[in-house]
Amino acid sequence: MPDTPVTPGLPGGGGDPGGPLWAAASVPVGAAVDPDLLQRDEGYRATLLREFNAVTPENAMKWGPVHPTEHGWNLDPADQLVAFAEGHRMRVHGHTLVWHRQLPRWLDSGMPRHRAARVLATHIETLVGRYRGRLASWDVVNEAIADGGGLRATVFRRTYGDGYVAEAFRLAHAADPGARLYYNDYGAEGAGRKSDAVYALVRQLLDEGVPLHGVGLEMHLRAARPPEPAAIAANVARLLALGLEVRISEMDVRIRTARGGDPLALQRRVYRDAIAACMGMPGFIGVTFWGVSDRHSWIHTRFGEDRPLLFDRDYAPKPAYFGVRDALAAARRPRPV
Ligand code: G3I
């Protein structure tokens, strides 16, 4: 795919004729959003509104922040974000109902199964029910596969048993029958044990008649060692062949450890090739980036200062932005005759 020249200074300056990301794509293009930043960072808000047409709450709907005590809920940030999205006709992907991280202390790994069942049901019914008919989709279970394969040891598995995964989907489906329900995980993009384990899990869930509609591939990538585009395409194809949808759910590309050459050019290629590997496959239904600009990213605290996203700290588009836009747009272009 030919690269378009990098034209700095969107919007207005630079004569870039390409238009925003969302307009280039035939699928929704989203970003993980922090409702607090929407209030206090004008560049963040303006860039989000200009370039994206979908949002995922980065933290606001997670168990710890939203349900910090057994009978106490903190729904204001999530409500604000959903209202913001609705006001700007953006699609909302809920994230995430059942995950082993960001959990409140009151979730006790010693609780008996009947109590775990009640706790799980109350959490899912309350949260999914609150936004019934308003959210397009949910990450119902997040990262349940251990890195070495097999189900991860979590409070849910310990207290409820392995069936917690299926149960979570059934509860979510009952609470909002119209929402598309996802299993979401990292490190399962290309070929490998983790991808095989995710494939086996979702296949088994479908065999059991569990209301599962799709798989989210997170795509927290390292430019130094990206997955092979052909392996991504093959993995997505086998998931689609199960009748599932697939989305890229949390994409970012870290470049700190990239050696040799221009790291921003390499980042552009990694973004473009991974997205191009998926675009155009029927059932591949969207791309979400895990943040808006390099000014705010979880990567800095977890892996050290980096430049993982599509916009720089001043909200200027990076080479990666143009690579992504090319990949998104390519699937729309009619084939030459
Ligand atoms: O909100 C509190 C704040 O009150 C407190 O003062 C501050 C002090 O550290 O912490 C704040 O919470 C932090 C929160 O981000 C909001 O900034 C948490 O400590 C921190 O752990 C949390 O990190 C989030 C991380 O998930 C938790 O594991 C990241 O923002 C978020 O980007 C990241 O996202 C996950 C996806 O949900 C699932 N897939 C992997 C991805 C990256 O880890």
Coordinates of N, CA and C and ligand atoms in Angstrom, one line a residue, residues 32 34 57-59 62 65 95-96 99 101-102 142-143 184-186 218 220 250 252 290 297-299 301-302, ligand 1:
A32 N -10.5 5.1 23.8 CA -10.7 5.0 25.2 C -10.8 6.4 25.8
D34 N -11.5 9.1 29.1 CA -11.5 9.4 30.5 C -12.4 10.7 30.7
P57 N -15.2 3.6 27.7 CA -14.7 4.2 28.9 C -13.4 3.5 29.4
E58 N -12.4 4.3 29.6 CA -11.1 3.6 29.9 C -11.1 3.0 31.3
N59 N -11.8 3.6 32.2 CA -11.9 3.1 33.6 C -13.2 3.2 34.2
K62 N -15.4 0.2 35.2 CA -14.8 -1.0 35.8 C -15.3 -1.2 37.2
P65 N -13.9 1.2 40.3 CA -14.4 2.6 40.2 C -15.9 2.7 40.3
H95 N -17.0 -1.2 29.0 CA -15.8 -1.9 29.4 C -15.6 -1.7 30.9
T96 N -15.5 -2.7 31.6 CA -15.6 -4.1 31.4 C -16.3 -4.8 32.6
W99 N -13.5 -8.6 35.3 CA -12.0 -8.6 35.0 C -11.3 -8.8 36.4
R101 N -8.7 -7.3 37.4 CA -8.0 -6.2 37.9 C -9.0 -5.0 38.2
Q102 N -8.4 -4.0 38.9 CA -9.3 -2.9 39.4 C -10.6 -3.4 40.1
N142 N -13.1 -10.1 30.6 CA -11.9 -9.5 30.1 C -10.7 -10.4 30.6
E143 N -9.8 -10.8 29.7 CA -8.5 -11.4 30.0 C -8.6 -12.6 30.9
N184 N -12.8 -10.2 25.6 CA -11.7 -9.3 25.2 C -10.4 -9.8 25.8
D185 N -9.3 -9.8 25.1 CA -8.0 -10.2 25.6 C -6.9 -9.6 24.9
Y186 N -5.7 -9.7 25.5 CA -4.4 -9.2 24.9 C -3.6 -10.3 24.5
E218 N -7.0 -6.8 21.8 CA -6.6 -5.5 22.3 C -5.6 -4.8 21.5
H220 N -2.2 -4.2 22.2 CA -1.2 -3.3 22.8 C 0.1 -3.8 22.2
E250 N -8.2 -2.1 21.8 CA -7.5 -1.2 22.7 C -6.1 -0.9 22.1
D252 N -2.6 0.4 20.8 CA -1.5 1.4 20.9 C -0.2 0.6 20.5
W290 N -6.4 3.0 22.4 CA -6.4 3.1 23.9 C -5.9 4.5 24.3
S297 N -1.6 8.6 28.5 CA -1.6 7.1 28.1 C -1.2 6.3 29.3
W298 N -1.8 5.2 29.5 CA -1.5 4.3 30.6 C -0.1 3.7 30.4
I299 N 0.5 3.8 29.1 CA 1.8 3.2 28.9 C 2.9 3.9 29.7
T301 N 3.0 5.2 32.7 CA 3.2 4.7 34.1 C 3.5 3.2 34.1
R302 N 3.1 2.5 33.1 CA 3.3 1.0 33.2 C 4.7 0.6 32.6
Ligands
G3I1 O1 -8.6 7.0 39.9 C1 -7.5 6.9 40.8 C2 -7.2 8.1 41.5 O2 -8.3 8.4 42.3 C3 -5.9 7.9 42.3 O3 -5.5 9.1 42.9 C4 -4.7 7.5 41.4 C5 -3.5 7.2 42.1 O4 -2.7 6.2 41.5 O5 -5.1 6.3 40.7 C6 -6.3 6.4 39.9 O6 -6.6 5.2 39.4 C7 -5.8 4.8 38.3 C8 -6.6 4.7 37.1 O7 -5.9 4.0 36.1 C9 -7.1 6.0 36.6 O8 -6.0 6.8 36.2 C10 -5.3 3.4 38.8 O9 -4.4 3.5 39.8 C11 -4.6 2.7 37.6 O10 -4.3 1.4 38.0 C12 -5.5 2.7 36.4 O11 -4.8 2.1 35.3 C13 -5.7 1.6 34.3 C14 -5.3 0.1 34.1 O12 -6.1 -0.4 33.0 C15 -5.6 -0.7 35.3 O13 -5.2 -2.0 35.2 C16 -5.4 2.3 33.0 O14 -5.8 3.7 33.2 C17 -6.1 1.7 31.8 O15 -5.7 2.3 30.6 C18 -5.8 0.2 31.8 O16 -6.6 -0.3 30.8 C19 -6.5 -1.8 30.6 C20 -7.8 -2.2 30.1 O17 -8.8 -1.8 30.9 C21 -7.8 -3.8 29.9 N1 -6.7 -4.2 29.0 C22 -5.4 -3.7 29.4 C23 -5.4 -2.2 29.6 C24 -4.0 -1.7 29.9 O18 -3.6 -2.2 31.2

